[in-house]
Amino acid sequence: MKIATYNVNSVNARLPVLLDWLKETQPDVACLQELKAVDEKFPMEDIYAAGYKAVWKGQKSWNGVAILTKKQHSVKVISKELPGEASDEQSRYIEAEVNGILICCLYLPNGNPVPGEKFDYKLRWMERLNTRANELKHYHLPVIITGDFNVIPQEIDAFKPENWINDALFKPESRAAFEKIKGDYWTDAIRHLHPNEVIYTYWDFFKGAFPRNAGIRIDHFLVSPSLKDKLKAAAVDKHVRSWEKTSDHAPVWIEIE
DNA sequence: ATGGCATTTAAAAAATGA
């Protein structure tokens, strides 16, 4: 079973790229972030024609998350929001049971500039995620928490870490919150399978970042203990980042036995 | 120290991203 995450940076602007990638990689599950579309503008019919059904939570202009699955898989939405802040109206979280696995698809707040209200929101959001992740330790199914975490976990995960020291993605508070969520329960699947490899999932649109491979690793998979030994493979579909009209993120996937 | 790019909304230029 192949599970992917892909920050598409506008599902409609990226539709041809998304469909080509689905056709090529054929993930069983694809978690999407940054739909940048209201629910009614989600391109359900094109995605269905490509062999997938979907559940999603959109929002005007910004954010928005979706879980795509191949048509034969069973899907049951558990939640379309992250509990803990009733006034939060940003569409950044969706959770669904897919074929006996709980899939949590998230788009964690960027948090810049630092300091400021946005950084405070990011840290509150991570505290809420920590609470939910702790609850899910007792869930009756295996769990995968995946998406755009907007956190660079370690120095190895940035082309030039010194450029990021004042950035919300690499601030000690953000990294500590990520480590706290992960704890000794969840496994960072990409890093687990490739302990010493330089792996990036995002490259700036400007500064010629992609040709220079000036990237960062911010799209992650946290898997529950029963899945850790079932991890067969993990990779970034890096070549997709070079396609026309592509996102600044590349798709990332793991394969589970 | 700054801007470089891409997208949305909406009709020019601002906001957002990471």
PDB file of C-alpha atoms (C1' of nucleotides) in Angstrom:
ATOM      1  CA  MET A   1       0.000   0.000   0.000  1.00  0.00           C
ATOM      2  CA  LYS A   2       1.465   3.303  -1.132  1.00  0.00           C
ATOM      3  CA  ILE A   3       0.537   6.468   0.747  1.00  0.00           C
ATOM      4  CA  ALA A   4       1.558   9.874  -0.557  1.00  0.00           C
ATOM      5  CA  THR A   5       1.478  13.475   0.565  1.00  0.00           C
ATOM      6  CA  TYR A   6       1.626  16.400  -1.821  1.00  0.00           C
ATOM      7  CA  ASN A   7       1.290  20.113  -1.170  1.00  0.00           C
ATOM      8  CA  VAL A   8      -0.135  21.086  -4.559  1.00  0.00           C
ATOM      9  CA  ASN A   9      -0.218  24.857  -3.965  1.00  0.00           C
ATOM     10  CA  SER A  10      -3.618  25.305  -5.668  1.00  0.00           C
ATOM     11  CA  VAL A  11      -5.414  22.155  -6.736  1.00  0.00           C
ATOM     12  CA  ASN A  12      -6.898  23.800  -9.815  1.00  0.00           C
ATOM     13  CA  ALA A  13      -3.753  25.532 -11.046  1.00  0.00           C
ATOM     14  CA  ARG A  14      -1.948  22.234 -10.533  1.00  0.00           C
ATOM     15  CA  LEU A  15      -4.603  19.902 -11.917  1.00  0.00           C
ATOM     16  CA  PRO A  16      -2.686  18.676 -15.014  1.00  0.00           C
ATOM     17  CA  VAL A  17       0.417  18.029 -12.918  1.00  0.00           C
ATOM     18  CA  LEU A  18      -1.617  16.281 -10.232  1.00  0.00           C
ATOM     19  CA  LEU A  19      -3.356  14.018 -12.751  1.00  0.00           C
ATOM     20  CA  ASP A  20      -0.117  13.134 -14.546  1.00  0.00           C
ATOM     21  CA  TRP A  21       1.533  12.330 -11.224  1.00  0.00           C
ATOM     22  CA  LEU A  22      -1.386  10.166 -10.036  1.00  0.00           C
ATOM     23  CA  LYS A  23      -1.301   8.243 -13.295  1.00  0.00           C
ATOM     24  CA  GLU A  24       2.438   7.700 -13.009  1.00  0.00           C
ATOM     25  CA  THR A  25       2.876   6.922  -9.290  1.00  0.00           C
ATOM     26  CA  GLN A  26      -0.524   5.290  -8.657  1.00  0.00           C
ATOM     27  CA  PRO A  27      -0.627   5.851  -4.889  1.00  0.00           C
ATOM     28  CA  ASP A  28      -3.383   4.068  -2.992  1.00  0.00           C
ATOM     29  CA  VAL A  29      -3.835   7.186  -0.886  1.00  0.00           C
ATOM     30  CA  ALA A  30      -2.818  10.766  -1.674  1.00  0.00           C
ATOM     31  CA  CYS A  31      -3.055  13.482   0.951  1.00  0.00           C
ATOM     32  CA  LEU A  32      -3.195  16.952  -0.611  1.00  0.00           C
ATOM     33  CA  GLN A  33      -2.609  20.337   0.967  1.00  0.00           C
ATOM     34  CA  GLU A  34      -3.098  23.953  -0.076  1.00  0.00           C
ATOM     35  CA  LEU A  35      -6.111  23.347  -2.295  1.00  0.00           C
ATOM     36  CA  LYS A  36      -6.717  27.121  -2.393  1.00  0.00           C
ATOM     37  CA  ALA A  37     -10.305  26.491  -3.404  1.00  0.00           C
ATOM     38  CA  VAL A  38     -13.739  26.444  -1.812  1.00  0.00           C
ATOM     39  CA  ASP A  39     -15.438  23.058  -1.538  1.00  0.00           C
ATOM     40  CA  GLU A  40     -17.486  23.657  -4.698  1.00  0.00           C
ATOM     41  CA  LYS A  41     -14.370  24.320  -6.780  1.00  0.00           C
ATOM     42  CA  PHE A  42     -12.657  21.040  -5.913  1.00  0.00           C
ATOM     43  CA  PRO A  43     -12.052  19.215  -9.243  1.00  0.00           C
ATOM     44  CA  MET A  44     -13.849  16.070  -8.119  1.00  0.00           C
ATOM     45  CA  GLU A  45     -14.845  14.876 -11.585  1.00  0.00           C
ATOM     46  CA  ASP A  46     -11.349  14.993 -13.088  1.00  0.00           C
ATOM     47  CA  ILE A  47      -9.956  13.203 -10.058  1.00  0.00           C
ATOM     48  CA  TYR A  48     -12.679  10.581 -10.252  1.00  0.00           C
ATOM     49  CA  ALA A  49     -11.963  10.050 -13.934  1.00  0.00           C
ATOM     50  CA  ALA A  50      -8.337   9.410 -12.976  1.00  0.00           C
ATOM     51  CA  GLY A  51      -9.466   6.517 -10.781  1.00  0.00           C
ATOM     52  CA  TYR A  52      -9.749   8.229  -7.391  1.00  0.00           C
ATOM     53  CA  LYS A  53     -12.440   9.311  -5.023  1.00  0.00           C
ATOM     54  CA  ALA A  54     -11.860  12.056  -2.477  1.00  0.00           C
ATOM     55  CA  VAL A  55     -12.883  13.677   0.758  1.00  0.00           C
ATOM     56  CA  TRP A  56     -11.861  17.276   1.314  1.00  0.00           C
ATOM     57  CA  LYS A  57     -12.244  20.479   3.230  1.00  0.00           C
ATOM     58  CA  GLY A  58     -11.733  23.610   1.166  1.00  0.00           C
ATOM     59  CA  GLN A  59     -11.442  27.292   1.932  1.00  0.00           C
ATOM     60  CA  LYS A  60     -11.544  30.442  -0.174  1.00  0.00           C
ATOM     61  CA  SER A  61      -8.092  31.469  -1.458  1.00  0.00           C
ATOM     62  CA  TRP A  62      -5.999  29.689   1.159  1.00  0.00           C
ATOM     63  CA  ASN A  63      -5.329  26.371   2.839  1.00  0.00           C
ATOM     64  CA  GLY A  64      -7.605  23.400   2.148  1.00  0.00           C
ATOM     65  CA  VAL A  65      -6.831  19.687   2.506  1.00  0.00           C
ATOM     66  CA  ALA A  66      -7.989  16.485   0.822  1.00  0.00           C
ATOM     67  CA  ILE A  67      -7.542  12.730   0.998  1.00  0.00           C
ATOM     68  CA  LEU A  68      -7.699  10.884  -2.322  1.00  0.00           C
ATOM     69  CA  THR A  69      -8.033   7.118  -2.469  1.00  0.00           C
ATOM     70  CA  LYS A  70      -8.335   4.593  -5.227  1.00  0.00           C
ATOM     71  CA  LYS A  71     -11.987   3.816  -5.809  1.00  0.00           C
ATOM     72  CA  GLN A  72     -11.887   0.290  -4.420  1.00  0.00           C
ATOM     73  CA  HIS A  73     -10.742   1.423  -0.956  1.00  0.00           C
ATOM     74  CA  SER A  74     -13.157   2.026   1.877  1.00  0.00           C
ATOM     75  CA  VAL A  75     -13.179   5.571   3.246  1.00  0.00           C
ATOM     76  CA  LYS A  76     -14.820   6.958   6.350  1.00  0.00           C
ATOM     77  CA  VAL A  77     -14.264  10.570   7.391  1.00  0.00           C
ATOM     78  CA  ILE A  78     -13.583  10.871  11.111  1.00  0.00           C
ATOM     79  CA  SER A  79     -12.961  14.615  11.394  1.00  0.00           C
ATOM     80  CA  LYS A  80     -12.453  17.727   9.303  1.00  0.00           C
ATOM     81  CA  GLU A  81     -10.892  19.820  12.010  1.00  0.00           C
ATOM     82  CA  LEU A  82      -8.208  19.718  14.637  1.00  0.00           C
ATOM     83  CA  PRO A  83      -9.838  20.130  18.062  1.00  0.00           C
ATOM     84  CA  GLY A  84      -8.729  22.683  20.632  1.00  0.00           C
ATOM     85  CA  GLU A  85      -9.488  26.142  19.227  1.00  0.00           C
ATOM     86  CA  ALA A  86     -13.126  26.782  18.437  1.00  0.00           C
ATOM     87  CA  SER A  87     -12.453  30.120  16.716  1.00  0.00           C
ATOM     88  CA  ASP A  88      -9.990  28.592  14.222  1.00  0.00           C
ATOM     89  CA  GLU A  89     -11.630  28.698  10.774  1.00  0.00           C
ATOM     90  CA  GLN A  90      -8.616  27.678   8.680  1.00  0.00           C
ATOM     91  CA  SER A  91      -8.996  24.402   6.742  1.00  0.00           C
ATOM     92  CA  ARG A  92      -5.823  22.596   7.694  1.00  0.00           C
ATOM     93  CA  TYR A  93      -6.826  19.138   8.896  1.00  0.00           C
ATOM     94  CA  ILE A  94      -8.786  16.114   7.748  1.00  0.00           C
ATOM     95  CA  GLU A  95      -8.819  12.631   9.164  1.00  0.00           C
ATOM     96  CA  ALA A  96     -10.269   9.476   7.594  1.00  0.00           C
ATOM     97  CA  GLU A  97     -10.141   5.728   7.997  1.00  0.00           C
ATOM     98  CA  VAL A  98      -8.892   4.150   4.773  1.00  0.00           C
ATOM     99  CA  ASN A  99      -8.746   0.373   4.483  1.00  0.00           C
ATOM    100  CA  GLY A 100      -8.141  -0.118   8.182  1.00  0.00           C
ATOM    101  CA  ILE A 101      -5.628   2.708   8.668  1.00  0.00           C
ATOM    102  CA  LEU A 102      -6.378   6.106  10.152  1.00  0.00           C
ATOM    103  CA  ILE A 103      -4.965   8.744   7.814  1.00  0.00           C
ATOM    104  CA  CYS A 104      -4.474  12.252   9.228  1.00  0.00           C
ATOM    105  CA  CYS A 105      -3.759  14.844   6.539  1.00  0.00           C
ATOM    106  CA  LEU A 106      -2.506  18.200   7.757  1.00  0.00           C
ATOM    107  CA  TYR A 107      -1.261  21.562   6.556  1.00  0.00           C
ATOM    108  CA  LEU A 108       0.539  23.040   9.514  1.00  0.00           C
ATOM    109  CA  PRO A 109       0.721  26.861   9.680  1.00  0.00           C
ATOM    110  CA  ASN A 110       3.848  28.480   8.232  1.00  0.00           C
ATOM    111  CA  GLY A 111       4.285  30.823  11.214  1.00  0.00           C
ATOM    112  CA  ASN A 112       6.268  33.672   9.679  1.00  0.00           C
ATOM    113  CA  PRO A 113       7.138  36.327  10.556  1.00  0.00           C
ATOM    114  CA  VAL A 114       8.754  35.626  13.904  1.00  0.00           C
ATOM    115  CA  PRO A 115       7.883  36.887  16.404  1.00  0.00           C
ATOM    116  CA  GLY A 116       4.232  37.626  15.817  1.00  0.00           C
ATOM    117  CA  GLU A 117       0.650  36.471  15.884  1.00  0.00           C
ATOM    118  CA  LYS A 118       1.248  33.950  13.088  1.00  0.00           C
ATOM    119  CA  PHE A 119       4.074  32.291  14.950  1.00  0.00           C
ATOM    120  CA  ASP A 120       1.939  32.151  18.092  1.00  0.00           C
ATOM    121  CA  TYR A 121      -0.819  30.501  16.032  1.00  0.00           C
ATOM    122  CA  LYS A 122       1.641  27.954  14.659  1.00  0.00           C
ATOM    123  CA  LEU A 123       2.807  26.980  18.148  1.00  0.00           C
ATOM    124  CA  ARG A 124      -0.764  26.758  19.448  1.00  0.00           C
ATOM    125  CA  TRP A 125      -1.665  24.606  16.445  1.00  0.00           C
ATOM    126  CA  MET A 126       1.244  22.282  17.166  1.00  0.00           C
ATOM    127  CA  GLU A 127       0.152  21.992  20.781  1.00  0.00           C
ATOM    128  CA  ARG A 128      -3.313  21.015  19.545  1.00  0.00           C
ATOM    129  CA  LEU A 129      -1.741  18.459  17.200  1.00  0.00           C
ATOM    130  CA  ASN A 130       0.258  17.094  20.111  1.00  0.00           C
ATOM    131  CA  THR A 131      -2.945  16.593  22.070  1.00  0.00           C
ATOM    132  CA  ARG A 132      -4.595  14.816  19.137  1.00  0.00           C
ATOM    133  CA  ALA A 133      -1.498  12.696  18.442  1.00  0.00           C
ATOM    134  CA  ASN A 134      -1.505  11.590  22.081  1.00  0.00           C
ATOM    135  CA  GLU A 135      -5.166  10.598  21.842  1.00  0.00           C
ATOM    136  CA  LEU A 136      -4.415   8.605  18.708  1.00  0.00           C
ATOM    137  CA  LYS A 137      -1.913   6.460  20.584  1.00  0.00           C
ATOM    138  CA  HIS A 138      -4.997   4.611  21.819  1.00  0.00           C
ATOM    139  CA  TYR A 139      -6.801   4.445  18.475  1.00  0.00           C
ATOM    140  CA  HIS A 140      -8.052   1.017  17.461  1.00  0.00           C
ATOM    141  CA  LEU A 141      -6.331   1.155  14.058  1.00  0.00           C
ATOM    142  CA  PRO A 142      -2.783   1.900  12.888  1.00  0.00           C
ATOM    143  CA  VAL A 143      -2.302   5.647  12.337  1.00  0.00           C
ATOM    144  CA  ILE A 144      -0.397   7.761   9.813  1.00  0.00           C
ATOM    145  CA  ILE A 145      -0.084  11.497  10.430  1.00  0.00           C
ATOM    146  CA  THR A 146       1.153  13.112   7.240  1.00  0.00           C
ATOM    147  CA  GLY A 147       1.264  16.365   5.360  1.00  0.00           C
ATOM    148  CA  ASP A 148       3.091  19.657   5.130  1.00  0.00           C
ATOM    149  CA  PHE A 149       4.380  20.157   8.674  1.00  0.00           C
ATOM    150  CA  ASN A 150       6.223  23.388   7.802  1.00  0.00           C
ATOM    151  CA  VAL A 151       9.002  22.247  10.126  1.00  0.00           C
ATOM    152  CA  ILE A 152      12.624  21.532   9.192  1.00  0.00           C
ATOM    153  CA  PRO A 153      13.424  18.897  11.824  1.00  0.00           C
ATOM    154  CA  GLN A 154      17.239  18.917  11.678  1.00  0.00           C
ATOM    155  CA  GLU A 155      20.157  20.720  10.045  1.00  0.00           C
ATOM    156  CA  ILE A 156      20.522  17.892   7.520  1.00  0.00           C
ATOM    157  CA  ASP A 157      17.030  18.779   6.290  1.00  0.00           C
ATOM    158  CA  ALA A 158      18.075  22.169   4.890  1.00  0.00           C
ATOM    159  CA  PHE A 159      20.494  22.976   2.072  1.00  0.00           C
ATOM    160  CA  LYS A 160      21.818  25.938   4.049  1.00  0.00           C
ATOM    161  CA  PRO A 161      20.554  25.749   7.633  1.00  0.00           C
ATOM    162  CA  GLU A 162      22.118  29.084   8.587  1.00  0.00           C
ATOM    163  CA  ASN A 163      19.667  30.786   6.223  1.00  0.00           C
ATOM    164  CA  TRP A 164      16.774  29.502   8.300  1.00  0.00           C
ATOM    165  CA  ILE A 165      17.783  30.337  11.870  1.00  0.00           C
ATOM    166  CA  ASN A 166      15.285  33.178  12.187  1.00  0.00           C
ATOM    167  CA  ASP A 167      12.560  31.416  10.212  1.00  0.00           C
ATOM    168  CA  ALA A 168       9.454  29.896  11.772  1.00  0.00           C
ATOM    169  CA  LEU A 169      10.174  26.603   9.972  1.00  0.00           C
ATOM    170  CA  PHE A 170      13.471  26.130  11.788  1.00  0.00           C
ATOM    171  CA  LYS A 171      13.042  28.049  15.053  1.00  0.00           C
ATOM    172  CA  PRO A 172      13.982  26.029  18.138  1.00  0.00           C
ATOM    173  CA  GLU A 173      10.374  26.324  19.363  1.00  0.00           C
ATOM    174  CA  SER A 174       9.022  24.780  16.130  1.00  0.00           C
ATOM    175  CA  ARG A 175      11.586  22.000  16.090  1.00  0.00           C
ATOM    176  CA  ALA A 176      11.028  21.277  19.774  1.00  0.00           C
ATOM    177  CA  ALA A 177       7.271  21.092  19.205  1.00  0.00           C
ATOM    178  CA  PHE A 178       7.834  18.635  16.355  1.00  0.00           C
ATOM    179  CA  GLU A 179      10.095  16.498  18.529  1.00  0.00           C
ATOM    180  CA  LYS A 180       7.575  16.634  21.354  1.00  0.00           C
ATOM    181  CA  ILE A 181       4.791  15.396  19.076  1.00  0.00           C
ATOM    182  CA  LYS A 182       6.996  12.644  17.660  1.00  0.00           C
ATOM    183  CA  GLY A 183       8.280  11.563  21.069  1.00  0.00           C
ATOM    184  CA  ASP A 184       9.362   7.936  21.181  1.00  0.00           C
ATOM    185  CA  TYR A 185       6.016   6.682  19.891  1.00  0.00           C
ATOM    186  CA  TRP A 186       5.829   8.004  16.310  1.00  0.00           C
ATOM    187  CA  THR A 187       8.359   7.215  13.605  1.00  0.00           C
ATOM    188  CA  ASP A 188       9.477   9.790  11.043  1.00  0.00           C
ATOM    189  CA  ALA A 189       9.171   7.265   8.216  1.00  0.00           C
ATOM    190  CA  ILE A 190      11.336   9.038   5.644  1.00  0.00           C
ATOM    191  CA  ARG A 191      14.204   9.585   8.074  1.00  0.00           C
ATOM    192  CA  HIS A 192      13.820   6.093   9.529  1.00  0.00           C
ATOM    193  CA  LEU A 193      14.341   4.443   6.142  1.00  0.00           C
ATOM    194  CA  HIS A 194      17.045   6.895   5.067  1.00  0.00           C
ATOM    195  CA  PRO A 195      18.908   7.864   8.252  1.00  0.00           C
ATOM    196  CA  ASN A 196      21.811   9.756   6.670  1.00  0.00           C
ATOM    197  CA  GLU A 197      20.480  10.816   3.298  1.00  0.00           C
ATOM    198  CA  VAL A 198      19.930  14.427   2.306  1.00  0.00           C
ATOM    199  CA  ILE A 199      16.258  14.520   1.311  1.00  0.00           C
ATOM    200  CA  TYR A 200      14.271  17.604   0.367  1.00  0.00           C
ATOM    201  CA  THR A 201      10.580  17.988  -0.381  1.00  0.00           C
ATOM    202  CA  TYR A 202      10.350  21.730  -1.096  1.00  0.00           C
ATOM    203  CA  TRP A 203      12.341  24.170  -3.262  1.00  0.00           C
ATOM    204  CA  ASP A 204      11.659  27.886  -3.529  1.00  0.00           C
ATOM    205  CA  PHE A 205      10.203  29.060  -6.848  1.00  0.00           C
ATOM    206  CA  PHE A 206      12.841  31.793  -7.006  1.00  0.00           C
ATOM    207  CA  LYS A 207      16.576  32.052  -6.550  1.00  0.00           C
ATOM    208  CA  GLY A 208      16.955  29.098  -8.932  1.00  0.00           C
ATOM    209  CA  ALA A 209      16.471  26.925  -5.899  1.00  0.00           C
ATOM    210  CA  PHE A 210      15.563  23.676  -7.631  1.00  0.00           C
ATOM    211  CA  PRO A 211      18.452  23.536 -10.140  1.00  0.00           C
ATOM    212  CA  ARG A 212      20.835  24.213  -7.236  1.00  0.00           C
ATOM    213  CA  ASN A 213      18.973  21.645  -5.107  1.00  0.00           C
ATOM    214  CA  ALA A 214      18.593  24.355  -2.469  1.00  0.00           C
ATOM    215  CA  GLY A 215      15.694  22.655  -0.742  1.00  0.00           C
ATOM    216  CA  ILE A 216      14.281  21.764   2.647  1.00  0.00           C
ATOM    217  CA  ARG A 217      12.482  18.710   4.032  1.00  0.00           C
ATOM    218  CA  ILE A 218       9.165  19.767   5.544  1.00  0.00           C
ATOM    219  CA  ASP A 219       6.638  17.173   4.321  1.00  0.00           C
ATOM    220  CA  HIS A 220       6.620  14.255   6.709  1.00  0.00           C
ATOM    221  CA  PHE A 221       5.047  10.947   7.688  1.00  0.00           C
ATOM    222  CA  LEU A 222       4.633  10.022  11.338  1.00  0.00           C
ATOM    223  CA  VAL A 223       3.584   6.385  11.640  1.00  0.00           C
ATOM    224  CA  SER A 224       2.371   4.455  14.679  1.00  0.00           C
ATOM    225  CA  PRO A 225       4.536   1.615  16.126  1.00  0.00           C
ATOM    226  CA  SER A 226       2.750  -1.267  14.413  1.00  0.00           C
ATOM    227  CA  LEU A 227       3.571   0.249  11.016  1.00  0.00           C
ATOM    228  CA  LYS A 228       7.236   0.907  11.727  1.00  0.00           C
ATOM    229  CA  ASP A 229       8.411  -2.584  10.782  1.00  0.00           C
ATOM    230  CA  LYS A 230       6.037  -2.732   7.844  1.00  0.00           C
ATOM    231  CA  LEU A 231       7.715   0.200   6.099  1.00  0.00           C
ATOM    232  CA  LYS A 232       9.053  -1.075   2.787  1.00  0.00           C
ATOM    233  CA  ALA A 233      10.088   2.051   0.942  1.00  0.00           C
ATOM    234  CA  ALA A 234       9.929   5.829   0.972  1.00  0.00           C
ATOM    235  CA  ALA A 235      10.803   8.385  -1.671  1.00  0.00           C
ATOM    236  CA  VAL A 236      10.322  11.874  -3.030  1.00  0.00           C
ATOM    237  CA  ASP A 237       9.000  12.105  -6.587  1.00  0.00           C
ATOM    238  CA  LYS A 238      11.558  14.810  -7.172  1.00  0.00           C
ATOM    239  CA  HIS A 239      11.243  14.895 -10.954  1.00  0.00           C
ATOM    240  CA  VAL A 240       7.679  16.222 -10.625  1.00  0.00           C
ATOM    241  CA  ARG A 241       9.187  19.456  -9.279  1.00  0.00           C
ATOM    242  CA  SER A 242      10.682  20.071 -12.736  1.00  0.00           C
ATOM    243  CA  TRP A 243       7.392  19.810 -14.630  1.00  0.00           C
ATOM    244  CA  GLU A 244       5.631  22.765 -16.212  1.00  0.00           C
ATOM    245  CA  LYS A 245       3.252  24.661 -13.898  1.00  0.00           C
ATOM    246  CA  THR A 246       4.423  22.574 -10.954  1.00  0.00           C
ATOM    247  CA  SER A 247       4.098  23.157  -7.223  1.00  0.00           C
ATOM    248  CA  ASP A 248       7.035  24.324  -5.103  1.00  0.00           C
ATOM    249  CA  HIS A 249       6.687  21.027  -3.203  1.00  0.00           C
ATOM    250  CA  ALA A 250       7.308  17.580  -4.667  1.00  0.00           C
ATOM    251  CA  PRO A 251       5.113  14.561  -3.833  1.00  0.00           C
ATOM    252  CA  VAL A 252       6.433  12.240  -1.137  1.00  0.00           C
ATOM    253  CA  TRP A 253       5.320   8.661  -0.512  1.00  0.00           C
ATOM    254  CA  ILE A 254       5.851   5.647   1.696  1.00  0.00           C
ATOM    255  CA  GLU A 255       5.059   2.030   0.981  1.00  0.00           C
ATOM    256  CA  ILE A 256       3.663  -0.221   3.695  1.00  0.00           C
ATOM    257  CA  GLU A 257       3.474  -3.986   3.628  1.00  0.00           C
TER     258      GLU A 257
ATOM    259  C1'  DA B   1      19.490  44.371   3.337  1.00  0.00           C
ATOM    260  C1'  DT B   2      16.680  43.302  -0.504  1.00  0.00           C
ATOM    261  C1'  DG B   3      14.416  40.845  -3.996  1.00  0.00           C
ATOM    262  C1'  DG B   4      14.023  37.213  -6.561  1.00  0.00           C
ATOM    263  C1'  DC B   5       8.603  33.589  -8.068  1.00  0.00           C
ATOM    264  C1'  DA B   6       3.781  31.931  -8.149  1.00  0.00           C
ATOM    265  C1'  DT B   7      -0.941  32.059  -6.778  1.00  0.00           C
ATOM    266  C1'  DT B   8      -5.622  34.254  -5.481  1.00  0.00           C
ATOM    267  C1'  DT B   9      -8.821  37.882  -5.716  1.00  0.00           C
ATOM    268  C1'  DA B  10     -10.376  40.850  -8.742  1.00  0.00           C
ATOM    269  C1'  DA B  11      -9.506  44.294 -11.905  1.00  0.00           C
ATOM    270  C1'  DA B  12      -4.392  47.176  -9.757  1.00  0.00           C
ATOM    271  C1'  DA B  13      -2.037  45.877  -6.363  1.00  0.00           C
ATOM    272  C1'  DA B  14      -1.988  43.523  -1.998  1.00  0.00           C
ATOM    273  C1'  DA B  15      -1.694  39.263   0.617  1.00  0.00           C
ATOM    274  C1'  DT B  16       0.382  34.875   1.255  1.00  0.00           C
ATOM    275  C1'  DG B  17       3.708  31.498   1.104  1.00  0.00           C
ATOM    276  C1'  DA B  18       8.468  29.186   3.226  1.00  0.00           C
TER     277       DA B  18
END
